[in-house]
PDB file of C-alpha atoms in Angstrom:
ATOM      1  CA  MET A   1       0.002   0.067   0.017  1.00  0.00           C
ATOM      2  CA  LYS A   2       2.683   2.504   0.725  1.00  0.00           C
ATOM      3  CA  ASN A   3       4.366   1.661  -2.658  1.00  0.00           C
ATOM      4  CA  MET A   4       0.812   2.263  -4.413  1.00  0.00           C
ATOM      5  CA  LYS A   5       0.622   5.698  -2.241  1.00  0.00           C
ATOM      6  CA  LYS A   6       4.197   6.413  -3.286  1.00  0.00           C
ATOM      7  CA  ALA A   7       3.308   5.776  -7.194  1.00  0.00           C
ATOM      8  CA  LEU A   8       0.142   7.704  -7.012  1.00  0.00           C
ATOM      9  CA  ILE A   9       1.808  10.785  -5.457  1.00  0.00           C
ATOM     10  CA  MET A  10       4.750  10.548  -8.247  1.00  0.00           C
ATOM     11  CA  ALA A  11       2.208  10.426 -10.793  1.00  0.00           C
ATOM     12  CA  ILE A  12      -0.021  13.166  -9.755  1.00  0.00           C
ATOM     13  CA  GLY A  13       3.112  15.305  -9.383  1.00  0.00           C
ATOM     14  CA  GLY A  14       4.550  14.462 -12.840  1.00  0.00           C
ATOM     15  CA  ALA A  15       0.905  15.128 -14.414  1.00  0.00           C
ATOM     16  CA  ALA A  16       0.341  18.157 -12.461  1.00  0.00           C
ATOM     17  CA  LEU A  17       4.062  19.568 -12.881  1.00  0.00           C
ATOM     18  CA  MET A  18       5.526  18.016 -16.190  1.00  0.00           C
ATOM     19  CA  GLY A  19       5.136  17.361 -19.758  1.00  0.00           C
ATOM     20  CA  ALA A  20       7.495  15.381 -22.143  1.00  0.00           C
ATOM     21  CA  ALA A  21       6.151  15.015 -25.721  1.00  0.00           C
ATOM     22  CA  GLY A  22       6.953  18.528 -27.407  1.00  0.00           C
ATOM     23  CA  ALA A  23       9.973  20.246 -29.269  1.00  0.00           C
ATOM     24  CA  GLN A  24       9.350  23.524 -27.201  1.00  0.00           C
ATOM     25  CA  ALA A  25      10.048  24.767 -23.596  1.00  0.00           C
ATOM     26  CA  ALA A  26       7.429  23.775 -21.237  1.00  0.00           C
ATOM     27  CA  SER A  27       5.226  26.286 -19.152  1.00  0.00           C
ATOM     28  CA  VAL A  28       2.184  26.216 -17.222  1.00  0.00           C
ATOM     29  CA  SER A  29      -0.803  27.746 -16.989  1.00  0.00           C
ATOM     30  CA  GLN A  30      -2.154  28.017 -13.559  1.00  0.00           C
ATOM     31  CA  VAL A  31      -5.705  28.777 -11.916  1.00  0.00           C
ATOM     32  CA  GLY A  32      -5.302  29.402  -7.846  1.00  0.00           C
ATOM     33  CA  SER A  33      -2.068  28.660  -6.121  1.00  0.00           C
ATOM     34  CA  ASN A  34       0.492  25.907  -4.736  1.00  0.00           C
ATOM     35  CA  PRO A  35      -0.266  23.345  -3.462  1.00  0.00           C
ATOM     36  CA  PHE A  36      -2.356  21.406  -5.932  1.00  0.00           C
ATOM     37  CA  THR A  37      -3.988  18.242  -5.090  1.00  0.00           C
ATOM     38  CA  PHE A  38      -4.736  15.058  -6.874  1.00  0.00           C
ATOM     39  CA  VAL A  39      -6.981  12.167  -5.782  1.00  0.00           C
ATOM     40  CA  GLY A  40      -8.085   8.864  -7.301  1.00  0.00           C
ATOM     41  CA  SER A  41      -8.466   5.398  -7.097  1.00  0.00           C
ATOM     42  CA  THR A  42      -5.657   2.924  -7.730  1.00  0.00           C
ATOM     43  CA  VAL A  43      -4.662  -0.620  -7.606  1.00  0.00           C
ATOM     44  CA  LEU A  44      -1.039  -1.973  -6.170  1.00  0.00           C
ATOM     45  CA  ASN A  45       0.184  -5.325  -6.952  1.00  0.00           C
ATOM     46  CA  GLN A  46       3.150  -6.171  -5.250  1.00  0.00           C
ATOM     47  CA  THR A  47       4.585  -9.619  -5.637  1.00  0.00           C
ATOM     48  CA  GLY A  48       2.964 -12.387  -3.070  1.00  0.00           C
ATOM     49  CA  LEU A  49       0.169 -10.555  -2.220  1.00  0.00           C
ATOM     50  CA  PRO A  50      -3.080  -9.961  -3.176  1.00  0.00           C
ATOM     51  CA  SER A  51      -4.151  -6.495  -5.317  1.00  0.00           C
ATOM     52  CA  ILE A  52      -4.954  -3.771  -3.321  1.00  0.00           C
ATOM     53  CA  THR A  53      -7.393  -0.966  -4.779  1.00  0.00           C
ATOM     54  CA  CYS A  54      -7.305   2.427  -2.302  1.00  0.00           C
ATOM     55  CA  THR A  55      -7.863   6.195  -2.849  1.00  0.00           C
ATOM     56  CA  LEU A  56      -4.432   7.787  -3.610  1.00  0.00           C
ATOM     57  CA  THR A  57      -4.069  11.529  -2.634  1.00  0.00           C
ATOM     58  CA  LEU A  58      -1.118  13.376  -3.694  1.00  0.00           C
ATOM     59  CA  THR A  59      -0.019  16.998  -2.780  1.00  0.00           C
ATOM     60  CA  GLY A  60       3.015  19.181  -4.180  1.00  0.00           C
ATOM     61  CA  ASN A  61       3.450  22.563  -5.954  1.00  0.00           C
ATOM     62  CA  VAL A  62       4.417  23.287  -9.509  1.00  0.00           C
ATOM     63  CA  THR A  63       6.576  25.915 -10.620  1.00  0.00           C
ATOM     64  CA  ALA A  64       8.134  27.101 -13.755  1.00  0.00           C
ATOM     65  CA  GLY A  65      11.022  28.967 -15.180  1.00  0.00           C
ATOM     66  CA  GLY A  66      13.662  28.979 -17.891  1.00  0.00           C
ATOM     67  CA  GLY A  67      11.484  26.659 -19.860  1.00  0.00           C
ATOM     68  CA  ALA A  68      10.987  23.998 -17.386  1.00  0.00           C
ATOM     69  CA  VAL A  69       8.031  22.985 -15.202  1.00  0.00           C
ATOM     70  CA  THR A  70       9.132  21.122 -11.820  1.00  0.00           C
ATOM     71  CA  VAL A  71       6.405  19.073  -9.744  1.00  0.00           C
ATOM     72  CA  ASP A  72       7.575  18.356  -5.996  1.00  0.00           C
ATOM     73  CA  VAL A  73       4.894  16.165  -4.483  1.00  0.00           C
ATOM     74  CA  THR A  74       5.414  16.721  -0.855  1.00  0.00           C
ATOM     75  CA  SER A  75       2.767  14.679   0.959  1.00  0.00           C
ATOM     76  CA  GLY A  76       0.545  12.088   0.027  1.00  0.00           C
ATOM     77  CA  SER A  77      -2.028   9.331   1.988  1.00  0.00           C
ATOM     78  CA  VAL A  78      -3.587   6.001   1.159  1.00  0.00           C
ATOM     79  CA  SER A  79      -7.143   5.254   2.157  1.00  0.00           C
ATOM     80  CA  GLY A  80     -10.016   2.906   1.640  1.00  0.00           C
ATOM     81  CA  GLY A  81     -10.787  -1.073   2.230  1.00  0.00           C
ATOM     82  CA  PHE A  82      -8.570  -3.813   3.101  1.00  0.00           C
ATOM     83  CA  GLY A  83      -4.977  -3.301   3.078  1.00  0.00           C
ATOM     84  CA  CYS A  84      -4.616   0.528   2.122  1.00  0.00           C
ATOM     85  CA  SER A  85      -3.654   1.132   5.566  1.00  0.00           C
ATOM     86  CA  ALA A  86      -0.631  -0.998   5.117  1.00  0.00           C
ATOM     87  CA  VAL A  87       0.780   1.186   2.557  1.00  0.00           C
ATOM     88  CA  ASP A  88       3.050   3.840   3.020  1.00  0.00           C
ATOM     89  CA  LEU A  89       4.868   6.604   0.999  1.00  0.00           C
ATOM     90  CA  GLU A  90       7.995   8.612   1.316  1.00  0.00           C
ATOM     91  CA  PHE A  91       8.247  11.848   0.254  1.00  0.00           C
ATOM     92  CA  PRO A  92       9.595  14.230  -1.720  1.00  0.00           C
ATOM     93  CA  TRP A  93       8.825  12.955  -5.324  1.00  0.00           C
ATOM     94  CA  THR A  94      10.378  15.190  -8.204  1.00  0.00           C
ATOM     95  CA  ALA A  95       9.484  15.631 -11.961  1.00  0.00           C
ATOM     96  CA  THR A  96      10.894  18.224 -14.282  1.00  0.00           C
ATOM     97  CA  THR A  97      10.205  18.768 -17.836  1.00  0.00           C
ATOM     98  CA  THR A  98      11.134  20.888 -20.506  1.00  0.00           C
ATOM     99  CA  THR A  99       8.591  19.894 -23.143  1.00  0.00           C
ATOM    100  CA  ALA A 100       4.637  19.378 -23.017  1.00  0.00           C
ATOM    101  CA  ALA A 101       2.255  17.954 -25.329  1.00  0.00           C
ATOM    102  CA  ALA A 102      -0.251  19.768 -27.217  1.00  0.00           C
ATOM    103  CA  ALA A 103      -3.605  20.702 -25.196  1.00  0.00           C
ATOM    104  CA  GLY A 104      -5.491  17.761 -24.910  1.00  0.00           C
ATOM    105  CA  GLU A 105      -2.986  15.410 -25.584  1.00  0.00           C
ATOM    106  CA  ASP A 106      -0.958  13.006 -22.820  1.00  0.00           C
ATOM    107  CA  THR A 107       2.521  14.406 -21.790  1.00  0.00           C
ATOM    108  CA  PRO A 108       4.572  11.393 -20.339  1.00  0.00           C
ATOM    109  CA  VAL A 109       6.461  12.189 -16.997  1.00  0.00           C
ATOM    110  CA  THR A 110       8.868  10.315 -14.852  1.00  0.00           C
ATOM    111  CA  PHE A 111       8.677  11.118 -11.111  1.00  0.00           C
ATOM    112  CA  ASP A 112      12.197  10.289  -9.366  1.00  0.00           C
ATOM    113  CA  GLY A 113      12.536   9.661  -5.828  1.00  0.00           C
ATOM    114  CA  VAL A 114       9.533   7.598  -5.267  1.00  0.00           C
ATOM    115  CA  ILE A 115       9.461   5.380  -2.467  1.00  0.00           C
ATOM    116  CA  VAL A 116       6.360   2.945  -1.534  1.00  0.00           C
ATOM    117  CA  SER A 117       5.887   0.079   0.795  1.00  0.00           C
ATOM    118  CA  THR A 118       3.728  -2.044   2.669  1.00  0.00           C
ATOM    119  CA  ASN A 119       4.105  -3.089   6.170  1.00  0.00           C
ATOM    120  CA  LEU A 120       1.903  -6.530   6.947  1.00  0.00           C
ATOM    121  CA  LEU A 121       2.120  -8.309   9.974  1.00  0.00           C
ATOM    122  CA  GLY A 122       5.190  -6.423  11.168  1.00  0.00           C
ATOM    123  CA  SER A 123       7.246  -6.892   8.077  1.00  0.00           C
ATOM    124  CA  LYS A 124       8.079  -3.951   5.638  1.00  0.00           C
ATOM    125  CA  THR A 125       8.545  -4.597   1.932  1.00  0.00           C
ATOM    126  CA  TYR A 126       9.552  -2.081  -0.457  1.00  0.00           C
ATOM    127  CA  CYS A 127       8.580  -1.468  -4.013  1.00  0.00           C
ATOM    128  CA  GLY A 128      11.679  -1.363  -5.904  1.00  0.00           C
ATOM    129  CA  SER A 129      14.284   0.289  -3.793  1.00  0.00           C
ATOM    130  CA  SER A 130      14.130   1.699  -0.401  1.00  0.00           C
ATOM    131  CA  SER A 131      16.069   4.574  -1.663  1.00  0.00           C
ATOM    132  CA  GLY A 132      13.845   5.479  -4.232  1.00  0.00           C
ATOM    133  CA  ASN A 133      12.609   4.746  -7.797  1.00  0.00           C
ATOM    134  CA  SER A 134      11.573   6.377 -11.037  1.00  0.00           C
ATOM    135  CA  VAL A 135       8.037   6.181 -11.833  1.00  0.00           C
ATOM    136  CA  ASP A 136       6.382   6.625 -15.221  1.00  0.00           C
ATOM    137  CA  ALA A 137       3.129   8.362 -15.347  1.00  0.00           C
ATOM    138  CA  VAL A 138       1.080  10.429 -17.891  1.00  0.00           C
ATOM    139  CA  PHE A 139      -0.366  13.843 -17.470  1.00  0.00           C
ATOM    140  CA  ASN A 140      -3.182  15.439 -19.427  1.00  0.00           C
ATOM    141  CA  ASN A 141      -4.780  18.969 -19.193  1.00  0.00           C
ATOM    142  CA  GLY A 142      -8.238  17.352 -19.107  1.00  0.00           C
ATOM    143  CA  SER A 143      -9.464  19.475 -22.288  1.00  0.00           C
ATOM    144  CA  VAL A 144      -8.230  21.151 -25.285  1.00  0.00           C
ATOM    145  CA  ALA A 145      -9.146  24.733 -23.779  1.00  0.00           C
ATOM    146  CA  LEU A 146      -6.811  25.555 -21.070  1.00  0.00           C
ATOM    147  CA  ASN A 147      -8.073  25.223 -17.428  1.00  0.00           C
ATOM    148  CA  ALA A 148     -11.467  24.294 -18.931  1.00  0.00           C
ATOM    149  CA  ALA A 149     -11.480  20.972 -17.128  1.00  0.00           C
ATOM    150  CA  ALA A 150      -9.700  19.075 -14.083  1.00  0.00           C
ATOM    151  CA  SER A 151      -5.987  17.971 -15.125  1.00  0.00           C
ATOM    152  CA  GLN A 152      -5.337  14.446 -14.486  1.00  0.00           C
ATOM    153  CA  PHE A 153      -2.507  11.961 -13.868  1.00  0.00           C
ATOM    154  CA  SER A 154      -2.528   8.336 -15.051  1.00  0.00           C
ATOM    155  CA  PHE A 155      -0.250   5.764 -14.433  1.00  0.00           C
ATOM    156  CA  ASN A 156       0.124   2.109 -15.536  1.00  0.00           C
ATOM    157  CA  THR A 157       3.433   1.372 -14.798  1.00  0.00           C
ATOM    158  CA  SER A 158       5.706  -0.768 -12.745  1.00  0.00           C
ATOM    159  CA  ILE A 159       7.558   0.359  -9.311  1.00  0.00           C
ATOM    160  CA  GLY A 160      10.806  -1.592  -9.260  1.00  0.00           C
ATOM    161  CA  SER A 161      10.733  -5.249 -10.339  1.00  0.00           C
ATOM    162  CA  ASN A 162       8.284  -6.311  -7.460  1.00  0.00           C
ATOM    163  CA  CYS A 163       5.112  -4.052  -7.758  1.00  0.00           C
ATOM    164  CA  THR A 164       2.578  -2.502  -9.994  1.00  0.00           C
ATOM    165  CA  VAL A 165       0.277   0.714  -9.978  1.00  0.00           C
ATOM    166  CA  ASN A 166      -2.463   1.585 -12.107  1.00  0.00           C
ATOM    167  CA  GLY A 167      -4.935   4.332 -11.668  1.00  0.00           C
ATOM    168  CA  THR A 168      -5.830   8.072 -12.223  1.00  0.00           C
ATOM    169  CA  LEU A 169      -5.700  11.054 -10.208  1.00  0.00           C
ATOM    170  CA  THR A 170      -7.575  14.046 -11.014  1.00  0.00           C
ATOM    171  CA  GLY A 171      -6.903  17.472  -9.800  1.00  0.00           C
ATOM    172  CA  GLN A 172      -9.124  18.573  -6.881  1.00  0.00           C
ATOM    173  CA  ASN A 173     -11.022  22.016  -6.287  1.00  0.00           C
ATOM    174  CA  PHE A 174     -11.686  22.729 -10.053  1.00  0.00           C
ATOM    175  CA  PRO A 175     -12.384  25.424 -11.225  1.00  0.00           C
ATOM    176  CA  ALA A 176     -11.173  27.220  -8.313  1.00  0.00           C
ATOM    177  CA  GLN A 177      -7.502  25.489  -8.868  1.00  0.00           C
ATOM    178  CA  ASP A 178      -6.392  23.912 -11.835  1.00  0.00           C
ATOM    179  CA  VAL A 179      -2.675  23.042 -13.745  1.00  0.00           C
ATOM    180  CA  ASP A 180      -2.132  23.030 -17.215  1.00  0.00           C
ATOM    181  CA  LEU A 181       1.086  22.117 -19.412  1.00  0.00           C
ATOM    182  CA  LEU A 182       1.952  24.387 -22.131  1.00  0.00           C
ATOM    183  CA  PRO A 183       4.074  23.448 -25.095  1.00  0.00           C
TER     184      PRO A 183
END
């Protein structure tokens, strides 16, 4: 569960703060101010354990400058049914990109420093490395029109060699807060 939380947090941060599919410098269109929060249902699979479906919440800051957008996921939580309370996330997770896809298209991002673990029956097991993992995600502005729909971050990826995470996180507090990546 911890691994799922971490993966989700990184995914949200990456989606909110990064884009990597264009040939131009990246910038951001922002409604509201930091921090931004993304929430959604995710499924964590860890070798030897049953799948865990939980709500992942990731919160962080988006900054832009010098042609780059950086997402720093600073906190997060995992909640929900059986097994969710056993997932532990460690922060920060950081993603930086200098390119972004066109409005309405997916922008691949990678979060670095993601640490996710589960603690079941007193035994802590990390997804991948206990010192941090790179986790791929996809960010989407939610609409071809700027700040017209809540942005989303999706992931369907591995965390190390022993875990996978799948889910979509949606920006909260829309329309008062929204972050869109611009090429």
